[in-house]
Amino acid sequence: TPTNRSLEILKDDGVNVDIRVEAAHDWDDLVAWSVSQGLWGIENLSAIPSSVGAAPVQNIGAYGAEAKDAITVVEYFDTRSMEVVRLSNDECHFAYRESVFKHELKGRAIILAVEFRLSREPKPNLGYGDVIKEVEARGGATLANIREAICAIRGSKLPDPKVLGNAGSFFKNPIVEREVADELLKSYSEMPHYPVAGDNTKVKLAAGWLIDKSGLKGYKDGSVGVHDRQALVLVNHGGATGGDVMRLAGFVCQRVKECFGVEISPEVNIL
């Protein structure tokens, strides 16, 4: 497991700043550093429990932003070829909660470092959920206000893994055909739904809302359960095994399918 946590500025042209961050660096520490330096690009990804090396595997995302938006290069050690390899953003095959590291390179890539391009140019991304309201309540779209707002939102909805065992959001938000979404909206006009960038034939639904409306928010089965404030999160109340969590995940997927005809799937990387 990589242990290096160093951060290095590779290039600064006055607007764009390229940085290299070693894999063991704490993700939120990186976000806090970028905000303190006046650098835009990853502020919406505040308070995600992760290391920098794990971020590209999952293509972590929150509140309308994804790690891929700032990543330029991922460097890894290939356990088959025994070589260090550098992949460009395009070569990582990033998609919604997806990357080459969850598929072709699963089990053979040890990520060593990630390079990012951040910007001194203000680029607030406030179009998702409660973010704009929380940011405005703090006085407007500064980096510090955005980070503080997102930390507050996450803290109000998501359990602290140090207190209650969890892996964060467990399920992907499903992407469905527009016709499917339109049909559901006839019965559930309040259903959250979002456009899919680059494809107006598809619509993204909110898995947490679907699970909640399936009657499972706060559901408990022995030592595992669905979090009572955010239905996307499965929690370990103490003593649960990986098998217990996976059985619960399967049950949740089945219930949503029965209630809405929509398939949801885990976003976590299951080893």
PDB file of C-alpha atoms in Angstrom:
ATOM      1  CA  THR A   1       0.000   0.000   0.000  1.00  0.00           C
ATOM      2  CA  PRO A   2       1.475   3.406  -0.963  1.00  0.00           C
ATOM      3  CA  THR A   3       2.373   5.563   2.034  1.00  0.00           C
ATOM      4  CA  ASN A   4       3.750   8.714   0.413  1.00  0.00           C
ATOM      5  CA  ARG A   5       1.633  11.817   1.057  1.00  0.00           C
ATOM      6  CA  SER A   6       3.673  14.526  -0.659  1.00  0.00           C
ATOM      7  CA  LEU A   7       2.201  17.301  -2.808  1.00  0.00           C
ATOM      8  CA  GLU A   8       4.197  19.126  -5.484  1.00  0.00           C
ATOM      9  CA  ILE A   9       3.359  22.062  -7.741  1.00  0.00           C
ATOM     10  CA  LEU A  10       4.468  21.119 -11.258  1.00  0.00           C
ATOM     11  CA  LYS A  11       3.496  24.259 -13.149  1.00  0.00           C
ATOM     12  CA  ASP A  12       1.830  27.595 -12.417  1.00  0.00           C
ATOM     13  CA  ASP A  13       1.110  29.920 -15.340  1.00  0.00           C
ATOM     14  CA  GLY A  14      -0.827  32.394 -13.235  1.00  0.00           C
ATOM     15  CA  VAL A  15      -4.200  30.899 -14.135  1.00  0.00           C
ATOM     16  CA  ASN A  16      -3.826  27.123 -14.234  1.00  0.00           C
ATOM     17  CA  VAL A  17      -1.859  25.259 -11.593  1.00  0.00           C
ATOM     18  CA  ASP A  18      -0.736  21.673 -12.223  1.00  0.00           C
ATOM     19  CA  ILE A  19      -0.022  19.611  -9.120  1.00  0.00           C
ATOM     20  CA  ARG A  20       1.175  16.094  -8.380  1.00  0.00           C
ATOM     21  CA  VAL A  21      -0.164  14.419  -5.244  1.00  0.00           C
ATOM     22  CA  GLU A  22       1.021  11.067  -3.918  1.00  0.00           C
ATOM     23  CA  ALA A  23      -1.536   8.324  -3.419  1.00  0.00           C
ATOM     24  CA  ALA A  24      -1.610   8.201   0.384  1.00  0.00           C
ATOM     25  CA  HIS A  25      -2.431  11.906   0.733  1.00  0.00           C
ATOM     26  CA  ASP A  26      -5.810  12.385   2.416  1.00  0.00           C
ATOM     27  CA  TRP A  27      -8.389  13.551  -0.132  1.00  0.00           C
ATOM     28  CA  ASP A  28     -10.074  16.143   2.049  1.00  0.00           C
ATOM     29  CA  ASP A  29      -6.718  17.526   3.125  1.00  0.00           C
ATOM     30  CA  LEU A  30      -6.020  18.110  -0.574  1.00  0.00           C
ATOM     31  CA  VAL A  31      -9.351  19.897  -1.022  1.00  0.00           C
ATOM     32  CA  ALA A  32      -8.680  22.052   2.051  1.00  0.00           C
ATOM     33  CA  TRP A  33      -5.221  22.933   0.666  1.00  0.00           C
ATOM     34  CA  SER A  34      -6.632  23.869  -2.750  1.00  0.00           C
ATOM     35  CA  VAL A  35      -9.222  26.152  -1.142  1.00  0.00           C
ATOM     36  CA  SER A  36      -6.554  27.784   1.042  1.00  0.00           C
ATOM     37  CA  GLN A  37      -4.483  28.457  -2.087  1.00  0.00           C
ATOM     38  CA  GLY A  38      -7.397  29.991  -3.997  1.00  0.00           C
ATOM     39  CA  LEU A  39      -7.498  27.136  -6.510  1.00  0.00           C
ATOM     40  CA  TRP A  40     -10.801  26.062  -8.059  1.00  0.00           C
ATOM     41  CA  GLY A  41     -11.753  22.643  -9.335  1.00  0.00           C
ATOM     42  CA  ILE A  42     -12.300  20.193  -6.473  1.00  0.00           C
ATOM     43  CA  GLU A  43     -14.072  22.278  -3.812  1.00  0.00           C
ATOM     44  CA  ASN A  44     -17.406  20.494  -4.424  1.00  0.00           C
ATOM     45  CA  LEU A  45     -15.686  17.245  -3.449  1.00  0.00           C
ATOM     46  CA  SER A  46     -15.132  18.388   0.134  1.00  0.00           C
ATOM     47  CA  ALA A  47     -15.511  15.979   3.046  1.00  0.00           C
ATOM     48  CA  ILE A  48     -15.348  12.787   0.983  1.00  0.00           C
ATOM     49  CA  PRO A  49     -13.558  10.114   3.043  1.00  0.00           C
ATOM     50  CA  SER A  50     -10.890   8.895   0.634  1.00  0.00           C
ATOM     51  CA  SER A  51      -7.235   8.910  -0.218  1.00  0.00           C
ATOM     52  CA  VAL A  52      -6.007  10.654  -3.352  1.00  0.00           C
ATOM     53  CA  GLY A  53      -5.040   7.265  -4.810  1.00  0.00           C
ATOM     54  CA  ALA A  54      -8.557   5.907  -4.390  1.00  0.00           C
ATOM     55  CA  ALA A  55     -10.218   8.937  -5.998  1.00  0.00           C
ATOM     56  CA  PRO A  56      -9.661   7.993  -9.660  1.00  0.00           C
ATOM     57  CA  VAL A  57     -10.670   4.351  -9.147  1.00  0.00           C
ATOM     58  CA  GLN A  58     -14.186   5.390  -8.246  1.00  0.00           C
ATOM     59  CA  ASN A  59     -14.051   8.690 -10.098  1.00  0.00           C
ATOM     60  CA  ILE A  60     -15.441  10.105  -6.876  1.00  0.00           C
ATOM     61  CA  GLY A  61     -18.137  12.714  -7.321  1.00  0.00           C
ATOM     62  CA  ALA A  62     -20.576  14.889  -5.431  1.00  0.00           C
ATOM     63  CA  TYR A  63     -22.753  17.952  -5.985  1.00  0.00           C
ATOM     64  CA  GLY A  64     -22.287  18.122  -9.736  1.00  0.00           C
ATOM     65  CA  ALA A  65     -18.513  17.596  -9.780  1.00  0.00           C
ATOM     66  CA  GLU A  66     -16.303  14.570 -10.399  1.00  0.00           C
ATOM     67  CA  ALA A  67     -12.615  13.898  -9.835  1.00  0.00           C
ATOM     68  CA  LYS A  68     -12.146  13.396 -13.596  1.00  0.00           C
ATOM     69  CA  ASP A  69     -12.920  17.084 -14.142  1.00  0.00           C
ATOM     70  CA  ALA A  70      -9.553  17.981 -12.580  1.00  0.00           C
ATOM     71  CA  ILE A  71      -7.397  14.868 -13.110  1.00  0.00           C
ATOM     72  CA  THR A  72      -4.800  15.061 -15.887  1.00  0.00           C
ATOM     73  CA  VAL A  73      -2.637  11.984 -15.195  1.00  0.00           C
ATOM     74  CA  VAL A  74      -2.813   8.869 -13.040  1.00  0.00           C
ATOM     75  CA  GLU A  75       0.456   7.076 -12.336  1.00  0.00           C
ATOM     76  CA  TYR A  76       0.376   3.453 -11.202  1.00  0.00           C
ATOM     77  CA  PHE A  77       2.540   0.380 -10.731  1.00  0.00           C
ATOM     78  CA  ASP A  78       1.458  -2.536 -12.899  1.00  0.00           C
ATOM     79  CA  THR A  79       1.852  -5.787 -10.943  1.00  0.00           C
ATOM     80  CA  ARG A  80       1.941  -7.844 -14.140  1.00  0.00           C
ATOM     81  CA  SER A  81       4.478  -5.915 -16.179  1.00  0.00           C
ATOM     82  CA  MET A  82       6.284  -4.693 -13.032  1.00  0.00           C
ATOM     83  CA  GLU A  83       6.478  -1.228 -14.581  1.00  0.00           C
ATOM     84  CA  VAL A  84       5.337   2.246 -13.608  1.00  0.00           C
ATOM     85  CA  VAL A  85       2.706   3.466 -16.074  1.00  0.00           C
ATOM     86  CA  ARG A  86       1.250   6.931 -16.641  1.00  0.00           C
ATOM     87  CA  LEU A  87      -2.288   7.222 -18.011  1.00  0.00           C
ATOM     88  CA  SER A  88      -3.808  10.414 -19.394  1.00  0.00           C
ATOM     89  CA  ASN A  89      -7.315  11.436 -18.410  1.00  0.00           C
ATOM     90  CA  ASP A  90      -8.735   9.923 -21.608  1.00  0.00           C
ATOM     91  CA  GLU A  91      -6.862   6.661 -21.085  1.00  0.00           C
ATOM     92  CA  CYS A  92      -8.462   6.261 -17.659  1.00  0.00           C
ATOM     93  CA  HIS A  93     -11.873   5.785 -19.355  1.00  0.00           C
ATOM     94  CA  PHE A  94     -13.626   7.806 -16.687  1.00  0.00           C
ATOM     95  CA  ALA A  95     -17.404   7.644 -16.506  1.00  0.00           C
ATOM     96  CA  TYR A  96     -20.019   8.022 -13.777  1.00  0.00           C
ATOM     97  CA  ARG A  97     -18.393   6.218 -10.818  1.00  0.00           C
ATOM     98  CA  GLU A  98     -16.299   4.242 -13.290  1.00  0.00           C
ATOM     99  CA  SER A  99     -12.729   4.003 -14.531  1.00  0.00           C
ATOM    100  CA  VAL A 100     -10.322   1.567 -16.142  1.00  0.00           C
ATOM    101  CA  PHE A 101      -9.152   0.730 -12.604  1.00  0.00           C
ATOM    102  CA  LYS A 102     -12.493  -0.952 -11.827  1.00  0.00           C
ATOM    103  CA  HIS A 103     -12.395  -3.049 -14.988  1.00  0.00           C
ATOM    104  CA  GLU A 104      -9.379  -3.819 -17.210  1.00  0.00           C
ATOM    105  CA  LEU A 105      -6.852  -2.894 -14.528  1.00  0.00           C
ATOM    106  CA  LYS A 106      -8.761  -4.194 -11.515  1.00  0.00           C
ATOM    107  CA  GLY A 107      -6.453  -6.083  -9.208  1.00  0.00           C
ATOM    108  CA  ARG A 108      -3.254  -5.207 -11.075  1.00  0.00           C
ATOM    109  CA  ALA A 109      -2.830  -1.439 -10.678  1.00  0.00           C
ATOM    110  CA  ILE A 110      -1.356   0.119  -7.539  1.00  0.00           C
ATOM    111  CA  ILE A 111      -1.928   3.838  -7.912  1.00  0.00           C
ATOM    112  CA  LEU A 112       1.139   5.821  -6.889  1.00  0.00           C
ATOM    113  CA  ALA A 113       0.205   9.432  -7.640  1.00  0.00           C
ATOM    114  CA  VAL A 114      -2.414  11.585  -9.328  1.00  0.00           C
ATOM    115  CA  GLU A 115      -1.853  14.847 -11.187  1.00  0.00           C
ATOM    116  CA  PHE A 116      -4.496  17.580 -11.260  1.00  0.00           C
ATOM    117  CA  ARG A 117      -5.051  20.858 -13.050  1.00  0.00           C
ATOM    118  CA  LEU A 118      -6.673  23.465 -10.830  1.00  0.00           C
ATOM    119  CA  SER A 119      -7.494  27.073 -11.690  1.00  0.00           C
ATOM    120  CA  ARG A 120      -7.181  30.494 -10.102  1.00  0.00           C
ATOM    121  CA  GLU A 121     -10.153  31.572 -12.191  1.00  0.00           C
ATOM    122  CA  PRO A 122     -13.422  31.407 -10.184  1.00  0.00           C
ATOM    123  CA  LYS A 123     -15.647  28.619 -11.512  1.00  0.00           C
ATOM    124  CA  PRO A 124     -18.426  28.070  -8.974  1.00  0.00           C
ATOM    125  CA  ASN A 125     -20.499  24.944  -9.575  1.00  0.00           C
ATOM    126  CA  LEU A 126     -23.701  25.518  -7.626  1.00  0.00           C
ATOM    127  CA  GLY A 127     -26.382  23.809  -9.665  1.00  0.00           C
ATOM    128  CA  TYR A 128     -26.917  20.735  -7.535  1.00  0.00           C
ATOM    129  CA  GLY A 129     -29.230  20.110  -4.598  1.00  0.00           C
ATOM    130  CA  ASP A 130     -29.045  22.463  -1.638  1.00  0.00           C
ATOM    131  CA  VAL A 131     -25.639  23.886  -2.516  1.00  0.00           C
ATOM    132  CA  ILE A 132     -26.681  27.275  -3.859  1.00  0.00           C
ATOM    133  CA  LYS A 133     -28.993  27.956  -0.899  1.00  0.00           C
ATOM    134  CA  GLU A 134     -26.305  27.034   1.624  1.00  0.00           C
ATOM    135  CA  VAL A 135     -23.648  29.052  -0.197  1.00  0.00           C
ATOM    136  CA  GLU A 136     -25.849  32.143  -0.441  1.00  0.00           C
ATOM    137  CA  ALA A 137     -26.624  31.862   3.271  1.00  0.00           C
ATOM    138  CA  ARG A 138     -22.886  32.148   3.903  1.00  0.00           C
ATOM    139  CA  GLY A 139     -22.487  35.275   1.802  1.00  0.00           C
ATOM    140  CA  GLY A 140     -21.887  34.087  -1.749  1.00  0.00           C
ATOM    141  CA  ALA A 141     -19.801  31.876  -3.992  1.00  0.00           C
ATOM    142  CA  THR A 142     -16.301  32.020  -2.560  1.00  0.00           C
ATOM    143  CA  LEU A 143     -14.181  28.905  -2.338  1.00  0.00           C
ATOM    144  CA  ALA A 144     -14.318  28.951   1.443  1.00  0.00           C
ATOM    145  CA  ASN A 145     -18.111  29.368   1.493  1.00  0.00           C
ATOM    146  CA  ILE A 146     -18.634  26.543  -1.003  1.00  0.00           C
ATOM    147  CA  ARG A 147     -16.422  24.183   0.977  1.00  0.00           C
ATOM    148  CA  GLU A 148     -18.089  25.130   4.260  1.00  0.00           C
ATOM    149  CA  ALA A 149     -21.556  24.696   2.750  1.00  0.00           C
ATOM    150  CA  ILE A 150     -20.801  21.266   1.320  1.00  0.00           C
ATOM    151  CA  CYS A 151     -19.181  20.077   4.539  1.00  0.00           C
ATOM    152  CA  ALA A 152     -22.303  21.194   6.399  1.00  0.00           C
ATOM    153  CA  ILE A 153     -24.663  19.454   3.957  1.00  0.00           C
ATOM    154  CA  ARG A 154     -22.692  16.209   4.074  1.00  0.00           C
ATOM    155  CA  GLY A 155     -22.418  16.372   7.839  1.00  0.00           C
ATOM    156  CA  SER A 156     -26.189  16.738   8.193  1.00  0.00           C
ATOM    157  CA  LYS A 157     -26.974  13.760   5.953  1.00  0.00           C
ATOM    158  CA  LEU A 158     -24.120  11.284   6.078  1.00  0.00           C
ATOM    159  CA  PRO A 159     -22.849   9.227   9.017  1.00  0.00           C
ATOM    160  CA  ASP A 160     -19.257   9.595  10.161  1.00  0.00           C
ATOM    161  CA  PRO A 161     -17.527   6.284   9.276  1.00  0.00           C
ATOM    162  CA  LYS A 162     -15.453   6.629  12.451  1.00  0.00           C
ATOM    163  CA  VAL A 163     -18.671   6.437  14.469  1.00  0.00           C
ATOM    164  CA  LEU A 164     -20.965   4.248  12.365  1.00  0.00           C
ATOM    165  CA  GLY A 165     -19.391   1.850   9.884  1.00  0.00           C
ATOM    166  CA  ASN A 166     -20.201   2.683   6.260  1.00  0.00           C
ATOM    167  CA  ALA A 167     -18.622   3.108   2.842  1.00  0.00           C
ATOM    168  CA  GLY A 168     -20.382   6.346   1.946  1.00  0.00           C
ATOM    169  CA  SER A 169     -22.906   6.311  -0.873  1.00  0.00           C
ATOM    170  CA  PHE A 170     -23.317   2.643  -1.757  1.00  0.00           C
ATOM    171  CA  PHE A 171     -25.445   2.895  -4.895  1.00  0.00           C
ATOM    172  CA  LYS A 172     -25.111   4.715  -8.206  1.00  0.00           C
ATOM    173  CA  ASN A 173     -27.811   7.095  -9.325  1.00  0.00           C
ATOM    174  CA  PRO A 174     -29.416   5.143 -12.189  1.00  0.00           C
ATOM    175  CA  ILE A 175     -29.483   6.536 -15.708  1.00  0.00           C
ATOM    176  CA  VAL A 176     -32.654   5.611 -17.599  1.00  0.00           C
ATOM    177  CA  GLU A 177     -34.257   6.311 -20.942  1.00  0.00           C
ATOM    178  CA  ARG A 178     -36.160   9.597 -21.012  1.00  0.00           C
ATOM    179  CA  GLU A 179     -39.396   7.698 -21.704  1.00  0.00           C
ATOM    180  CA  VAL A 180     -38.954   5.727 -18.472  1.00  0.00           C
ATOM    181  CA  ALA A 181     -38.423   8.908 -16.460  1.00  0.00           C
ATOM    182  CA  ASP A 182     -41.418  10.616 -18.085  1.00  0.00           C
ATOM    183  CA  GLU A 183     -43.647   7.670 -17.221  1.00  0.00           C
ATOM    184  CA  LEU A 184     -42.517   7.689 -13.580  1.00  0.00           C
ATOM    185  CA  LEU A 185     -43.042  11.462 -13.352  1.00  0.00           C
ATOM    186  CA  LYS A 186     -46.716  10.951 -14.186  1.00  0.00           C
ATOM    187  CA  SER A 187     -47.104   9.156 -10.863  1.00  0.00           C
ATOM    188  CA  TYR A 188     -44.326  10.895  -8.906  1.00  0.00           C
ATOM    189  CA  SER A 189     -44.162  14.518 -10.016  1.00  0.00           C
ATOM    190  CA  GLU A 190     -41.804  15.315  -7.119  1.00  0.00           C
ATOM    191  CA  MET A 191     -39.230  12.709  -8.225  1.00  0.00           C
ATOM    192  CA  PRO A 192     -35.740  14.252  -8.503  1.00  0.00           C
ATOM    193  CA  HIS A 193     -34.315  13.898 -12.014  1.00  0.00           C
ATOM    194  CA  TYR A 194     -31.334  15.406 -13.765  1.00  0.00           C
ATOM    195  CA  PRO A 195     -30.091  15.771 -17.345  1.00  0.00           C
ATOM    196  CA  VAL A 196     -27.256  13.564 -18.555  1.00  0.00           C
ATOM    197  CA  ALA A 197     -24.469  15.606 -20.109  1.00  0.00           C
ATOM    198  CA  GLY A 198     -24.174  14.979 -23.821  1.00  0.00           C
ATOM    199  CA  ASP A 199     -27.214  12.719 -24.094  1.00  0.00           C
ATOM    200  CA  ASN A 200     -30.715  14.207 -24.087  1.00  0.00           C
ATOM    201  CA  THR A 201     -32.262  10.737 -24.525  1.00  0.00           C
ATOM    202  CA  LYS A 202     -31.243   9.778 -20.973  1.00  0.00           C
ATOM    203  CA  VAL A 203     -32.187  11.032 -17.504  1.00  0.00           C
ATOM    204  CA  LYS A 204     -30.402  10.481 -14.189  1.00  0.00           C
ATOM    205  CA  LEU A 205     -32.619   9.554 -11.232  1.00  0.00           C
ATOM    206  CA  ALA A 206     -31.788   9.806  -7.529  1.00  0.00           C
ATOM    207  CA  ALA A 207     -31.160   6.350  -6.090  1.00  0.00           C
ATOM    208  CA  GLY A 208     -31.564   7.651  -2.539  1.00  0.00           C
ATOM    209  CA  TRP A 209     -35.059   8.926  -3.341  1.00  0.00           C
ATOM    210  CA  LEU A 210     -36.018   5.619  -4.975  1.00  0.00           C
ATOM    211  CA  ILE A 211     -34.808   3.644  -1.953  1.00  0.00           C
ATOM    212  CA  ASP A 212     -36.599   5.995   0.434  1.00  0.00           C
ATOM    213  CA  LYS A 213     -39.861   5.763  -1.528  1.00  0.00           C
ATOM    214  CA  SER A 214     -39.487   1.984  -1.529  1.00  0.00           C
ATOM    215  CA  GLY A 215     -39.883   2.194   2.245  1.00  0.00           C
ATOM    216  CA  LEU A 216     -36.307   1.283   3.138  1.00  0.00           C
ATOM    217  CA  LYS A 217     -34.843   4.438   4.673  1.00  0.00           C
ATOM    218  CA  GLY A 218     -33.921   3.410   8.224  1.00  0.00           C
ATOM    219  CA  TYR A 219     -34.527  -0.272   7.450  1.00  0.00           C
ATOM    220  CA  LYS A 220     -32.551  -2.618   9.680  1.00  0.00           C
ATOM    221  CA  ASP A 221     -31.729  -6.284   9.237  1.00  0.00           C
ATOM    222  CA  GLY A 222     -29.734  -7.567  12.169  1.00  0.00           C
ATOM    223  CA  SER A 223     -26.390  -5.780  12.256  1.00  0.00           C
ATOM    224  CA  VAL A 224     -26.769  -4.022   8.888  1.00  0.00           C
ATOM    225  CA  GLY A 225     -29.203  -1.410   7.695  1.00  0.00           C
ATOM    226  CA  VAL A 226     -30.068   1.540   5.503  1.00  0.00           C
ATOM    227  CA  HIS A 227     -29.097   4.865   7.054  1.00  0.00           C
ATOM    228  CA  ASP A 228     -32.047   6.760   8.507  1.00  0.00           C
ATOM    229  CA  ARG A 229     -31.013  10.139   7.030  1.00  0.00           C
ATOM    230  CA  GLN A 230     -29.553   9.156   3.656  1.00  0.00           C
ATOM    231  CA  ALA A 231     -30.938   6.019   2.024  1.00  0.00           C
ATOM    232  CA  LEU A 232     -27.948   5.757  -0.345  1.00  0.00           C
ATOM    233  CA  VAL A 233     -25.802   4.669   2.596  1.00  0.00           C
ATOM    234  CA  LEU A 234     -25.681   1.153   4.018  1.00  0.00           C
ATOM    235  CA  VAL A 235     -24.420   0.983   7.589  1.00  0.00           C
ATOM    236  CA  ASN A 236     -22.850  -1.588   9.887  1.00  0.00           C
ATOM    237  CA  HIS A 237     -24.415  -1.331  13.323  1.00  0.00           C
ATOM    238  CA  GLY A 238     -21.698  -3.606  14.687  1.00  0.00           C
ATOM    239  CA  GLY A 239     -20.458  -7.075  13.842  1.00  0.00           C
ATOM    240  CA  ALA A 240     -21.737  -7.294  10.278  1.00  0.00           C
ATOM    241  CA  THR A 241     -19.785  -9.247   7.676  1.00  0.00           C
ATOM    242  CA  GLY A 242     -19.192  -8.345   4.051  1.00  0.00           C
ATOM    243  CA  GLY A 243     -21.716 -11.016   3.143  1.00  0.00           C
ATOM    244  CA  ASP A 244     -24.330  -9.339   5.357  1.00  0.00           C
ATOM    245  CA  VAL A 245     -23.785  -6.041   3.562  1.00  0.00           C
ATOM    246  CA  MET A 246     -24.020  -7.636   0.119  1.00  0.00           C
ATOM    247  CA  ARG A 247     -27.231  -9.473   1.001  1.00  0.00           C
ATOM    248  CA  LEU A 248     -28.769  -6.206   2.146  1.00  0.00           C
ATOM    249  CA  ALA A 249     -27.571  -4.490  -1.041  1.00  0.00           C
ATOM    250  CA  GLY A 250     -29.239  -7.187  -3.129  1.00  0.00           C
ATOM    251  CA  PHE A 251     -32.468  -6.796  -1.168  1.00  0.00           C
ATOM    252  CA  VAL A 252     -32.456  -3.012  -1.697  1.00  0.00           C
ATOM    253  CA  CYS A 253     -31.882  -3.397  -5.445  1.00  0.00           C
ATOM    254  CA  GLN A 254     -34.699  -5.943  -5.672  1.00  0.00           C
ATOM    255  CA  ARG A 255     -37.159  -3.727  -3.763  1.00  0.00           C
ATOM    256  CA  VAL A 256     -36.441  -0.687  -5.966  1.00  0.00           C
ATOM    257  CA  LYS A 257     -36.876  -2.830  -9.073  1.00  0.00           C
ATOM    258  CA  GLU A 258     -40.217  -4.105  -7.790  1.00  0.00           C
ATOM    259  CA  CYS A 259     -41.481  -0.643  -6.863  1.00  0.00           C
ATOM    260  CA  PHE A 260     -40.274   1.387  -9.841  1.00  0.00           C
ATOM    261  CA  GLY A 261     -39.044  -1.002 -12.521  1.00  0.00           C
ATOM    262  CA  VAL A 262     -35.634   0.690 -12.276  1.00  0.00           C
ATOM    263  CA  GLU A 263     -32.401  -1.182 -11.691  1.00  0.00           C
ATOM    264  CA  ILE A 264     -29.847   0.301  -9.316  1.00  0.00           C
ATOM    265  CA  SER A 265     -26.370  -1.080  -8.695  1.00  0.00           C
ATOM    266  CA  PRO A 266     -23.515  -0.565  -6.220  1.00  0.00           C
ATOM    267  CA  GLU A 267     -21.062   2.231  -6.877  1.00  0.00           C
ATOM    268  CA  VAL A 268     -18.477   0.859  -4.447  1.00  0.00           C
ATOM    269  CA  ASN A 269     -15.603  -1.211  -5.810  1.00  0.00           C
ATOM    270  CA  ILE A 270     -16.255  -4.702  -4.453  1.00  0.00           C
ATOM    271  CA  LEU A 271     -13.074  -6.751  -4.138  1.00  0.00           C
TER     272      LEU A 271
END
